[in-house]
Short mmCIF file of C-alpha atoms in Angstrom, two decimals:
data_model
loop_
_atom_site.label_atom_id
_atom_site.label_comp_id
_atom_site.label_asym_id
_atom_site.label_seq_id
_atom_site.Cartn_x
_atom_site.Cartn_y
_atom_site.Cartn_z
CA MET T 2 -23.81 45.81 35.72
CA ASN T 3 -25.58 42.97 37.48
CA LEU T 4 -23.06 40.64 39.14
CA GLY T 5 -25.59 38.61 41.10
CA LEU T 6 -26.64 35.01 40.58
CA ASN T 7 -29.58 34.32 38.30
CA PHE T 8 -31.59 31.18 37.65
CA ASN T 9 -32.80 30.52 34.11
CA MET T 10 -35.01 27.70 32.87
CA ASN T 11 -34.85 26.65 29.24
CA VAL T 12 -36.80 23.99 27.41
CA GLY T 13 -35.06 22.25 24.52
CA MET T 14 -34.64 18.96 22.75
CA GLU T 15 -31.37 17.32 21.77
CA GLN T 16 -30.37 13.93 20.51
CA ARG T 17 -27.51 12.11 22.15
CA LEU T 18 -26.02 8.88 20.92
CA SER T 19 -25.36 6.12 23.40
CA PRO T 20 -21.92 4.45 23.46
CA GLN T 21 -23.49 1.35 21.93
CA MET T 22 -24.92 3.34 19.02
CA ILE T 23 -21.58 5.08 18.42
CA GLN T 24 -19.84 1.71 18.39
CA SER T 25 -22.37 0.31 15.93
CA LEU T 26 -21.90 3.28 13.58
CA LYS T 27 -18.12 2.93 13.70
CA LEU T 28 -18.27 -0.80 12.97
CA LEU T 29 -20.75 -0.21 10.16
CA GLN T 30 -18.40 2.02 8.18
CA MET T 31 -15.33 -0.19 8.71
CA THR T 32 -13.94 -2.38 5.95
CA SER T 33 -13.49 -6.10 6.48
CA MET T 34 -9.78 -5.74 7.26
CA GLU T 35 -10.42 -2.90 9.71
CA LEU T 36 -13.12 -4.94 11.45
CA GLU T 37 -10.77 -7.92 11.63
CA THR T 38 -8.18 -5.72 13.37
CA VAL T 39 -10.74 -4.41 15.87
CA VAL T 40 -11.95 -7.92 16.69
CA LYS T 41 -8.40 -9.13 17.30
CA GLN T 42 -7.73 -6.17 19.59
CA GLU T 43 -10.91 -6.89 21.54
CA LEU T 44 -9.97 -10.55 21.85
CA GLU T 45 -6.66 -9.52 23.39
CA SER T 46 -8.14 -6.97 25.80
CA ASN T 47 -11.42 -8.66 26.79
CA PRO T 48 -11.04 -12.07 28.48
CA LEU T 49 -14.76 -12.80 28.14
CA LEU T 50 -14.50 -12.87 24.36
CA GLU T 51 -13.36 -15.97 22.56
CA THR T 52 -13.72 -17.41 19.09
CA THR T 53 -15.61 -20.53 18.14
CA GLU T 54 -12.24 -21.99 17.16
CA ASP T 55 -11.32 -21.95 20.85
CA GLU T 56 -14.45 -23.98 21.60
CA VAL T 57 -13.52 -26.53 18.94
CA LEU T 58 -10.00 -26.83 20.35
CA GLU T 59 -11.36 -27.36 23.86
CA GLU T 60 -13.63 -30.16 22.65
CA GLU T 61 -10.71 -31.80 20.83
CA GLU T 62 -8.55 -31.61 23.96
CA LYS T 63 -11.32 -33.19 26.03
CA ASP T 64 -11.75 -35.99 23.49
CA LEU T 65 -8.01 -36.58 23.40
CA LYS T 66 -7.74 -36.66 27.19
CA LYS T 67 -10.69 -39.05 27.41
CA SER T 68 -9.19 -41.39 24.83
CA GLU T 69 -5.89 -41.41 26.70
CA GLU T 70 -7.67 -42.31 29.94
CA ASP T 71 -9.62 -45.07 28.18
CA SER T 72 -6.45 -46.51 26.65
CA GLY T 73 -4.84 -46.74 30.12
CA GLU T 74 -7.56 -49.09 31.39
CA ASN T 75 -8.27 -52.73 30.40
CA PRO T 76 -11.27 -52.51 28.09
CA GLY T 77 -12.20 -56.17 28.83
CA GLU T 78 -12.65 -55.84 32.60
CA SER T 79 -14.36 -53.46 34.96
CA SER T 80 -13.05 -52.42 38.38
CA ASP T 81 -15.02 -55.19 40.19
CA GLY T 82 -14.21 -57.95 37.70
CA GLY T 83 -17.57 -57.75 35.95
CA SER T 84 -18.23 -56.99 32.33
CA PRO T 85 -18.40 -53.43 31.09
CA GLU T 86 -22.10 -53.84 30.39
CA GLU T 87 -22.79 -54.79 34.02
CA ALA T 88 -20.79 -51.97 35.58
CA PRO T 89 -20.68 -48.86 33.46
CA ARG T 90 -18.13 -46.22 34.46
CA ALA T 91 -19.30 -43.17 36.31
CA GLU T 92 -17.68 -40.90 33.77
CA ASP T 93 -19.94 -42.30 31.05
CA SER T 94 -23.09 -41.23 32.86
CA PRO T 95 -24.36 -37.78 32.04
CA SER T 96 -23.56 -35.05 34.55
CA PRO T 97 -26.36 -33.05 36.15
CA GLU T 98 -25.43 -30.11 33.97
CA GLU T 99 -25.82 -32.27 30.86
CA GLU T 100 -29.11 -33.80 31.94
CA ALA T 101 -30.90 -30.51 32.45
CA PRO T 102 -29.97 -26.86 32.79
CA ASP T 103 -29.60 -25.48 36.26
CA ARG T 104 -33.07 -24.27 37.18
CA THR T 105 -32.21 -23.41 40.81
CA LEU T 106 -30.62 -20.11 39.84
CA SER T 107 -32.58 -17.01 40.62
CA GLU T 108 -34.43 -15.47 37.69
CA THR T 109 -33.97 -11.98 39.02
CA ALA T 110 -30.89 -9.86 38.45
CA GLU T 111 -28.75 -8.55 41.24
CA SER T 112 -29.47 -5.03 42.35
CA GLY T 113 -28.01 -2.46 39.98
CA ASN T 114 -27.67 -4.87 37.09
CA GLU T 115 -29.23 -4.08 33.71
CA ILE T 116 -29.21 -7.70 32.54
CA ASP T 117 -30.54 -10.86 34.13
CA TRP T 118 -27.21 -12.65 33.98
CA ASP T 119 -28.48 -16.07 35.08
CA SER T 120 -31.16 -16.07 32.40
CA TYR T 121 -28.72 -14.68 29.85
CA LEU T 122 -26.06 -17.28 30.60
CA GLU T 123 -28.62 -20.06 30.26
CA GLU T 124 -30.48 -18.87 27.16
CA GLY T 125 -28.34 -16.29 25.37
CA PHE T 126 -24.92 -17.73 26.00
CA ASP T 127 -23.82 -18.31 22.43
CA ALA T 128 -24.86 -14.97 20.99
CA GLY T 129 -22.99 -14.51 17.77
CA GLY T 130 -21.28 -17.85 18.19
CA LYS T 131 -22.49 -19.46 14.98
CA HIS T 132 -19.86 -21.15 12.89
CA ASN T 133 -18.94 -19.26 9.76
CA GLU T 134 -17.08 -20.36 6.69
CA GLU T 135 -13.70 -19.88 8.35
CA THR T 136 -14.20 -22.73 10.84
CA GLU T 137 -15.81 -24.99 8.27
CA SER T 138 -13.48 -24.33 5.37
CA PRO T 139 -10.58 -26.77 4.93
CA ASP T 140 -8.41 -24.01 3.49
CA GLU T 141 -5.60 -22.69 5.67
CA HIS T 142 -5.57 -18.99 6.46
CA PHE T 143 -2.22 -17.38 7.11
CA GLU T 144 -1.51 -14.18 8.97
CA ARG T 145 -0.68 -11.28 6.67
CA VAL T 146 2.75 -10.08 7.74
CA PRO T 147 3.73 -6.58 6.57
CA VAL T 148 7.03 -6.52 4.72
CA TYR T 149 9.33 -3.52 4.97
CA ALA T 150 10.11 -2.00 1.59
CA LYS T 151 12.89 0.48 0.95
CA SER T 152 11.84 4.03 0.31
CA LEU T 153 13.17 6.29 -2.41
CA GLN T 154 15.49 7.92 0.12
CA ASP T 155 16.84 4.53 1.23
CA HIS T 156 17.77 3.57 -2.33
CA LEU T 157 19.50 6.89 -2.99
CA LEU T 158 21.41 6.82 0.31
CA ASP T 159 22.69 3.32 -0.49
CA GLN T 160 24.02 4.60 -3.81
CA LEU T 161 25.59 7.62 -2.09
CA HIS T 162 27.39 5.48 0.48
CA ASP T 163 28.96 3.41 -2.33
CA ARG T 164 30.59 6.53 -3.79
CA GLU T 165 33.60 8.52 -2.71
CA VAL T 166 32.25 11.97 -1.97
CA LYS T 167 33.79 14.74 0.10
CA PRO T 168 32.33 14.75 3.65
CA GLY T 169 30.96 18.28 3.37
CA VAL T 170 29.38 17.54 -0.01
CA ALA T 171 27.98 14.18 1.16
CA GLU T 172 26.10 15.94 3.97
CA LEU T 173 24.55 18.33 1.46
CA VAL T 174 23.59 15.44 -0.84
CA GLU T 175 21.82 13.74 2.06
CA TYR T 176 19.99 17.00 2.80
CA LEU T 177 18.92 17.19 -0.85
CA ILE T 178 17.79 13.55 -0.82
CA TYR T 179 15.47 14.24 2.09
CA SER T 180 14.12 17.25 0.16
CA LEU T 181 12.76 14.98 -2.60
CA ASP T 182 9.06 14.27 -2.96
CA ASP T 183 7.51 11.02 -4.18
CA ARG T 184 7.99 12.07 -7.80
CA GLY T 185 11.75 12.47 -7.29
CA TYR T 186 11.60 16.28 -7.58
CA LEU T 187 13.31 18.70 -5.21
CA VAL T 188 10.81 20.78 -3.24
CA ALA T 189 11.44 23.71 -0.92
CA ASP T 190 10.95 23.31 2.82
CA THR T 191 9.01 26.51 3.46
CA ARG T 192 6.62 27.43 6.23
CA PRO T 193 3.81 30.02 6.24
CA ASP T 194 4.63 33.29 7.95
CA LEU T 195 2.34 33.95 10.92
CA GLU T 196 1.82 37.61 9.98
CA THR T 197 1.73 37.68 6.17
CA GLY T 198 0.80 34.05 5.49
CA GLU T 199 3.48 33.82 2.80
CA LYS T 200 5.77 30.81 2.65
CA VAL T 201 9.22 31.66 3.98
CA VAL T 202 12.42 29.79 4.82
CA PRO T 203 12.76 29.08 8.57
CA PRO T 204 15.15 31.65 10.08
CA ASP T 205 17.11 29.11 12.13
CA MET T 206 18.51 27.27 9.07
CA GLU T 207 22.20 26.78 8.43
CA PRO T 208 23.62 29.11 5.75
CA LEU T 209 24.16 26.39 3.13
CA HIS T 210 20.73 24.91 3.78
CA ARG T 211 19.22 28.38 3.44
CA GLN T 212 20.91 28.77 0.05
CA ILE T 213 19.46 25.44 -1.06
CA GLN T 214 15.97 26.50 -0.04
CA GLU T 215 16.30 29.84 -1.82
CA MET T 216 17.55 28.01 -4.91
CA LEU T 217 14.58 25.62 -4.82
CA GLU T 218 12.20 28.55 -4.47
CA GLY T 219 13.71 30.12 -7.58
CA ARG T 220 14.97 33.24 -5.79
CA LEU T 221 18.63 32.24 -6.18
CA PRO T 222 20.09 30.78 -9.42
CA LEU T 223 22.04 27.57 -9.04
CA ALA T 224 25.09 29.21 -10.62
CA GLU T 225 25.23 31.75 -7.78
CA THR T 226 25.15 29.21 -4.96
CA ASP T 227 28.15 27.81 -3.07
CA ASN T 228 30.45 25.45 -4.99
CA ARG T 229 29.62 22.65 -2.56
CA ILE T 230 25.90 23.00 -3.34
CA ARG T 231 26.52 22.82 -7.08
CA GLU T 232 28.69 19.73 -6.59
CA ALA T 233 26.02 18.15 -4.37
CA MET T 234 23.40 18.80 -7.05
CA HIS T 235 25.65 17.15 -9.65
CA VAL T 236 26.13 14.08 -7.44
CA LEU T 237 22.39 13.78 -6.75
CA GLN T 238 21.43 14.09 -10.41
CA SER T 239 23.98 11.41 -11.34
CA LEU T 240 22.25 8.80 -9.18
CA GLU T 241 19.81 6.22 -10.52
CA PRO T 242 17.22 6.45 -11.94
CA PRO T 243 18.03 9.20 -14.45
CA GLY T 244 16.07 12.39 -13.86
CA ILE T 245 16.19 12.21 -10.08
CA GLY T 246 16.86 15.49 -8.28
CA ALA T 247 15.20 17.78 -10.85
CA ARG T 248 13.32 20.90 -9.85
CA ASN T 249 10.65 20.68 -12.55
CA LEU T 250 9.48 18.48 -15.42
CA ARG T 251 11.61 20.25 -18.05
CA GLU T 252 14.81 19.77 -16.06
CA CYS T 253 13.86 16.14 -15.35
CA LEU T 254 13.52 15.37 -19.08
CA LEU T 255 16.75 17.20 -19.95
CA ILE T 256 18.71 15.24 -17.32
CA GLN T 257 17.52 11.98 -18.87
CA ILE T 258 18.43 13.16 -22.36
CA ARG T 259 21.93 14.30 -21.34
CA ARG T 260 22.64 11.05 -19.51
CA SER T 261 21.38 8.54 -22.06
CA GLN T 262 20.34 10.42 -25.25
CA PRO T 263 17.12 8.39 -25.81
CA VAL T 264 15.58 11.00 -28.16
CA GLY T 265 16.55 12.77 -31.36
CA ASP T 266 17.85 16.29 -31.86
CA LEU T 267 14.42 17.74 -32.72
CA ALA T 268 12.86 16.40 -29.50
CA ARG T 269 15.76 17.79 -27.46
CA ARG T 270 15.43 21.23 -29.03
CA ILE T 271 11.69 21.32 -28.40
CA ILE T 272 12.23 20.55 -24.70
CA GLU T 273 15.04 23.07 -24.33
CA ASP T 274 13.56 26.00 -26.25
CA ASP T 275 9.78 25.54 -26.56
CA PHE T 276 8.64 23.53 -23.57
CA GLU T 277 5.54 25.73 -23.11
CA LEU T 278 4.34 24.94 -26.65
CA LEU T 279 5.03 21.27 -25.98
CA GLU T 280 2.93 21.33 -22.79
CA ARG T 281 -0.02 22.76 -24.74
CA LEU T 282 0.61 20.39 -27.69
CA LYS T 283 0.75 23.24 -30.18
CA ILE T 284 1.80 20.94 -33.01
CA ALA T 285 1.09 23.38 -35.84
CA ALA T 286 3.04 26.19 -34.15
CA LEU T 287 6.00 23.90 -33.49
CA ALA T 288 5.98 22.62 -37.06
CA LYS T 289 5.99 26.18 -38.39
CA LYS T 290 8.81 27.30 -36.10
CA TYR T 291 11.12 24.37 -36.84
CA GLU T 292 10.08 24.23 -40.51
CA VAL T 293 9.10 20.59 -40.38
CA THR T 294 5.90 18.70 -41.01
CA PRO T 295 3.33 18.06 -38.25
CA GLU T 296 4.10 14.35 -38.64
CA GLN T 297 7.71 14.98 -37.62
CA ILE T 298 6.61 16.98 -34.58
CA GLN T 299 4.31 14.17 -33.50
CA ALA T 300 7.14 11.67 -34.00
CA ALA T 301 9.37 13.81 -31.75
CA ILE T 302 6.60 13.97 -29.13
CA LYS T 303 6.36 10.17 -29.19
CA GLU T 304 10.11 10.03 -28.54
CA ILE T 305 9.66 12.35 -25.57
CA GLY T 306 6.87 10.09 -24.36
CA VAL T 307 9.36 7.29 -23.61
CA LEU T 308 11.01 9.46 -20.93
CA GLU T 309 9.92 9.09 -17.31
CA PRO T 310 8.18 12.22 -15.99
CA HIS T 311 8.25 10.99 -12.38
CA PRO T 312 11.48 8.99 -11.85
CA GLY T 313 10.87 8.75 -8.12
CA ARG T 314 8.07 6.27 -8.58
CA LEU T 315 10.53 3.76 -10.08
CA LEU T 316 12.10 3.32 -6.63
CA ALA T 317 9.17 4.25 -4.41
CA ALA T 318 7.95 1.68 -1.93
CA THR T 319 4.68 0.36 -3.28
CA THR T 320 2.23 -1.76 -1.33
CA SER T 321 -0.50 -3.64 -3.10
CA THR T 322 -3.94 -3.18 -1.60
CA THR T 323 -5.81 -6.40 -1.05
CA VAL T 324 -9.53 -6.13 -1.72
CA ILE T 325 -11.56 -8.71 0.15
CA PRO T 326 -15.21 -8.75 -0.97
CA ASP T 327 -17.68 -8.44 1.88
CA LEU T 328 -20.49 -9.92 -0.20
CA ILE T 329 -20.78 -12.46 -3.01
CA VAL T 330 -23.54 -12.51 -5.63
CA GLU T 331 -23.85 -15.56 -7.86
CA GLU T 332 -26.41 -16.64 -10.41
CA VAL T 333 -27.68 -20.13 -9.63
CA GLU T 334 -30.21 -21.67 -12.04
CA GLY T 335 -31.25 -18.23 -13.24
CA GLU T 336 -31.72 -16.81 -9.74
CA LEU T 337 -29.39 -14.34 -8.00
CA VAL T 338 -28.05 -15.66 -4.70
CA LEU T 339 -26.48 -13.36 -2.10
CA MET T 340 -23.89 -14.63 0.38
CA LEU T 341 -22.00 -12.86 3.16
CA ASN T 342 -18.24 -13.35 3.00
CA ASP T 343 -17.18 -13.12 6.64
CA ARG T 344 -14.34 -15.63 6.63
CA THR T 345 -11.78 -13.02 7.68
CA VAL T 346 -13.70 -11.99 10.81
CA PRO T 347 -13.60 -14.60 13.60
CA SER T 348 -16.96 -15.70 14.96
CA LEU T 349 -17.23 -14.58 18.59
CA ARG T 350 -18.82 -16.08 21.69
CA ILE T 351 -18.82 -15.46 25.43
CA SER T 352 -16.32 -17.39 27.54
CA ARG T 353 -18.23 -19.72 29.87
CA ALA T 354 -15.38 -19.92 32.37
CA TYR T 355 -15.49 -16.18 33.10
CA ALA T 356 -19.24 -15.79 32.72
CA ASN T 357 -19.84 -18.42 35.45
CA LEU T 358 -18.36 -15.95 37.93
CA LEU T 359 -21.63 -13.99 37.75
CA ARG T 360 -23.79 -16.92 38.83
CA LYS T 361 -25.21 -16.91 42.33
CA GLY T 362 -23.15 -19.08 44.58
CA SER T 363 -19.91 -18.08 42.91
CA LYS T 364 -16.96 -17.46 45.25
CA ALA T 365 -15.84 -14.44 43.24
CA THR T 366 -15.52 -11.15 45.11
CA SER T 367 -17.70 -8.14 44.35
CA ASP T 368 -14.80 -6.41 42.56
CA GLU T 369 -14.22 -9.45 40.41
CA LYS T 370 -17.92 -9.63 39.55
CA GLN T 371 -17.97 -5.95 38.73
CA PHE T 372 -14.98 -6.41 36.37
CA VAL T 373 -16.55 -9.44 34.68
CA ARG T 374 -19.88 -7.65 34.39
CA ALA T 375 -18.27 -4.67 32.62
CA LYS T 376 -16.36 -6.92 30.25
CA LEU T 377 -19.48 -8.99 29.56
CA ASN T 378 -21.40 -5.83 28.69
CA SER T 379 -18.62 -4.77 26.31
CA ALA T 380 -18.45 -8.22 24.70
CA THR T 381 -22.21 -8.43 24.28
CA TRP T 382 -22.37 -4.98 22.67
CA LEU T 383 -19.58 -5.90 20.25
CA ILE T 384 -21.22 -9.17 19.21
CA ARG T 385 -24.58 -7.50 18.68
CA ALA T 386 -22.99 -4.63 16.73
CA ILE T 387 -21.24 -7.08 14.40
CA GLU T 388 -24.48 -8.99 13.85
CA GLN T 389 -26.30 -5.70 13.17
CA ARG T 390 -23.58 -4.76 10.68
CA LYS T 391 -24.07 -8.03 8.81
CA SER T 392 -27.84 -7.61 8.77
CA THR T 393 -27.65 -4.02 7.47
CA MET T 394 -25.17 -4.95 4.72
CA LEU T 395 -27.42 -7.77 3.54
CA LYS T 396 -30.48 -5.50 3.49
CA VAL T 397 -28.67 -2.86 1.42
CA MET T 398 -27.25 -5.43 -1.00
CA HIS T 399 -30.65 -7.06 -1.48
CA ALA T 400 -32.09 -3.65 -2.36
CA ILE T 401 -29.26 -3.05 -4.86
CA MET T 402 -29.86 -6.47 -6.45
CA GLU T 403 -33.55 -5.70 -6.87
CA ALA T 404 -32.76 -2.33 -8.43
CA GLN T 405 -29.96 -3.59 -10.71
CA PRO T 406 -30.92 -7.14 -11.82
CA ASP T 407 -29.70 -6.64 -15.39
CA PHE T 408 -26.26 -5.62 -14.18
CA PHE T 409 -25.67 -8.89 -12.33
CA LYS T 410 -26.99 -10.99 -15.21
CA LYS T 411 -25.80 -9.07 -18.30
CA GLY T 412 -22.95 -6.79 -17.23
CA PRO T 413 -21.97 -3.18 -16.40
CA THR T 414 -23.47 -1.74 -19.58
CA HIS T 415 -26.93 -2.49 -18.18
CA LEU T 416 -26.46 -0.42 -15.04
CA ARG T 417 -29.56 1.62 -14.22
CA PRO T 418 -29.76 5.06 -12.57
CA LEU T 419 -29.83 4.71 -8.79
CA ILE T 420 -29.30 7.08 -5.86
CA LEU T 421 -28.76 6.45 -2.16
CA GLN T 422 -32.16 7.85 -1.26
CA ASP T 423 -33.87 5.15 -3.36
CA VAL T 424 -32.29 2.39 -1.30
CA ALA T 425 -32.86 4.27 1.96
CA ASP T 426 -36.59 4.58 1.22
CA LYS T 427 -36.84 0.95 0.18
CA ILE T 428 -35.34 -0.57 3.35
CA GLY T 429 -36.50 2.16 5.76
CA MET T 430 -33.09 3.46 6.84
CA HIS T 431 -31.46 6.87 6.85
CA ILE T 432 -29.42 7.88 3.83
CA SER T 433 -26.32 8.37 6.03
CA THR T 434 -26.52 4.72 7.04
CA ILE T 435 -26.64 3.66 3.39
CA SER T 436 -23.62 5.86 2.72
CA ARG T 437 -21.65 4.20 5.52
CA VAL T 438 -22.51 0.73 4.23
CA THR T 439 -21.59 1.42 0.61
CA ASN T 440 -18.30 3.18 1.33
CA GLY T 441 -15.36 0.79 1.33
CA LYS T 442 -17.47 -2.38 1.00
CA TYR T 443 -17.06 -4.63 -2.03
CA VAL T 444 -19.17 -7.28 -3.72
CA GLN T 445 -17.91 -10.11 -5.90
CA THR T 446 -19.95 -10.78 -9.03
CA GLN T 447 -19.47 -12.81 -12.18
CA HIS T 448 -18.41 -9.55 -13.89
CA GLY T 449 -15.75 -8.66 -11.32
CA ILE T 450 -15.40 -7.07 -7.89
CA PHE T 451 -17.12 -3.72 -7.41
CA GLU T 452 -17.46 -1.26 -4.57
CA LEU T 453 -21.06 -0.92 -3.47
CA LYS T 454 -21.14 2.78 -4.28
CA TYR T 455 -20.37 1.85 -7.91
CA PHE T 456 -24.02 0.87 -8.29
CA PHE T 457 -25.16 4.42 -7.51
CA ASN T 458 -24.90 6.78 -10.45
CA ALA T 459 -26.57 9.83 -11.89
CA SER T 460 -29.03 9.71 -14.74
CA VAL T 461 -29.31 11.42 -18.10
CA THR T 462 -32.92 12.45 -18.76
CA GLN T 463 -34.22 11.88 -22.27
CA SER T 464 -36.81 13.93 -24.15
CA ASP T 465 -39.51 11.33 -23.51
CA GLY T 466 -38.91 11.50 -19.75
CA SER T 467 -36.97 8.25 -19.48
CA GLU T 468 -33.59 8.09 -17.74
CA VAL T 469 -30.30 6.52 -18.83
CA SER T 470 -27.42 5.72 -16.50
CA SER T 471 -24.41 8.03 -16.66
CA VAL T 472 -22.15 4.97 -16.59
CA ALA T 473 -23.77 3.60 -19.75
CA THR T 474 -23.47 7.04 -21.39
CA LYS T 475 -19.76 7.22 -20.57
CA ASP T 476 -19.28 3.74 -21.96
CA GLU T 477 -20.90 4.75 -25.25
CA ILE T 478 -18.70 7.87 -25.50
CA LYS T 479 -15.59 5.81 -24.81
CA LYS T 480 -16.51 3.28 -27.51
CA LEU T 481 -17.08 6.03 -30.09
CA ILE T 482 -13.70 7.64 -29.40
CA GLU T 483 -11.87 4.32 -29.42
CA GLY T 484 -13.32 3.55 -32.87
CA GLU T 485 -12.74 6.98 -34.42
CA ASP T 486 -10.35 7.79 -37.27
CA PRO T 487 -7.22 9.28 -35.57
CA ARG T 488 -6.72 11.60 -38.55
CA GLN T 489 -10.26 12.96 -38.16
CA PRO T 490 -11.17 12.62 -34.47
CA LEU T 491 -14.73 13.16 -33.35
CA SER T 492 -15.54 16.53 -31.81
CA ASP T 493 -17.86 16.77 -28.82
CA GLN T 494 -20.65 18.08 -31.05
CA LYS T 495 -20.19 15.19 -33.46
CA ILE T 496 -20.41 12.73 -30.58
CA VAL T 497 -23.68 14.40 -29.50
CA GLU T 498 -25.10 13.93 -32.98
CA ILE T 499 -24.06 10.26 -33.18
CA LEU T 500 -25.54 9.51 -29.76
CA LYS T 501 -28.77 11.27 -30.71
CA SER T 502 -29.09 9.19 -33.87
CA SER T 503 -28.80 6.06 -31.73
CA GLY T 504 -31.57 7.25 -29.38
CA LEU T 505 -29.42 8.76 -26.62
CA GLU T 506 -29.85 12.50 -26.14
CA VAL T 507 -26.95 14.17 -24.34
CA ALA T 508 -25.92 17.84 -24.20
CA ARG T 509 -22.51 18.85 -25.56
CA ARG T 510 -21.31 20.11 -22.19
CA THR T 511 -22.28 16.74 -20.69
CA VAL T 512 -20.18 14.96 -23.30
CA ALA T 513 -17.24 17.26 -22.49
CA LYS T 514 -17.65 16.61 -18.77
CA TYR T 515 -17.82 12.83 -19.19
CA ARG T 516 -14.83 12.92 -21.57
CA ASP T 517 -12.80 14.77 -18.96
CA GLN T 518 -13.83 12.24 -16.31
CA LEU T 519 -12.65 9.47 -18.65
CA GLU T 520 -9.31 11.37 -19.02
CA ILE T 521 -9.69 11.65 -22.81
CA LEU T 522 -8.18 14.62 -24.61
CA PRO T 523 -10.27 16.93 -26.81
CA ALA T 524 -10.40 16.29 -30.56
CA ARG T 525 -7.68 18.78 -31.54
CA LEU T 526 -5.19 17.08 -29.23
CA ARG T 527 -6.16 13.57 -30.35
CA LYS T 528 -5.57 14.34 -34.02
CA GLN T 529 -2.83 12.34 -35.74
CA TYR T 530 -1.12 13.83 -38.80
#
């Protein structure tokens, strides 16, 4: 065994991303609201960043201060008794900085610097500081304040506290409440065993809690559990909404029936005795077993349909997601016009007060200059990354508009086949960049708001070599099923034949796949008796 030191030389190539590139990629895949959050955080942490609104406010304060000073003097007399025309005030004359930029500053950067700060501060000072629609729009923009909404557990605990329940039972009811999922069903709190991988109850559980977990797993019948557990289950299942605290769908429906009787006797019997046939919609088998007509079975199924399969969602805290379009496409005089909607993201600029610390002749210490230089680098990178993000989004959207002109003018039914690689080749970017741009970004059109990836869809190849969009094919299938006779629904093969007669050739398995994606049942389950 050789334990000595050895020197090896290897030749290889590897690609490493700079921090600036990583930041650009992160910003590129962010949504508008995420980017707005990042910009606000940077504004709080980086003193060299400021918005153009701050610049407007500074100008207004200067104008207000100047008007107050003017109002304090006699406008009819000057300081020496002459007329204003003969003796203009010194403050009215332009300052040296306003007459011409400072050309005495050195054009070379300090040693160790990557940027010529003097030249940058003179020429590139307002990078990214162009006014956007937010500063020019008269509309007021209010901060979105998150509102706390009660959870399912909060609602149930409030109901429990309004009842007189034995202390020992109340503790078990609370334990059961926290064992509910979003649907309102009881689920077992099991953990995978490290050796076998099977889900087991944690060994350090209290005895009553262990019984509850074994009951939820189905290893212990409810009738064999402690009396306090059975009473706690009764209390939980008596809370609102009806059906809460069930262990499965069948029990959930039966709880609702026993509490309010919203269905007939036939529907109740089907749920109690033949729930498996009901799940598979075996209408003929059910009709034969209960010696009734298929129409009566379907009527009973409609009664069952009024029950709530997931009662937990009636009390679940729901938050509406606000979709803010990043881009706007409008048709003006027959031409498509693309606009960038960046009102939510403040327009950034570099703070002149801090940036002046880097000028030669400044009294700032070397540590202060080093701090300002680092923050200026960070601010510049952020501004450039945001501008690059805007430019990339516009390039991708322009390519989509050129590939899908009929969609924007006529509607979704005229969507053409398009893949990410087509756009990547057109604008000369990598397909991963196109994927980042289209994910989570939205465009507002006259036909609605769509995510950019909506415009990319597979194609269905025809016998003559032409291609038809999968979205248009799905739309045709949906229209055929919506217009079918419910007593004689169209089979997948029949849909294939109808589409072929209209000039659209699709395989039967493709029709079945698209029907499943549209969440449409097969013909035998759509049949009405």
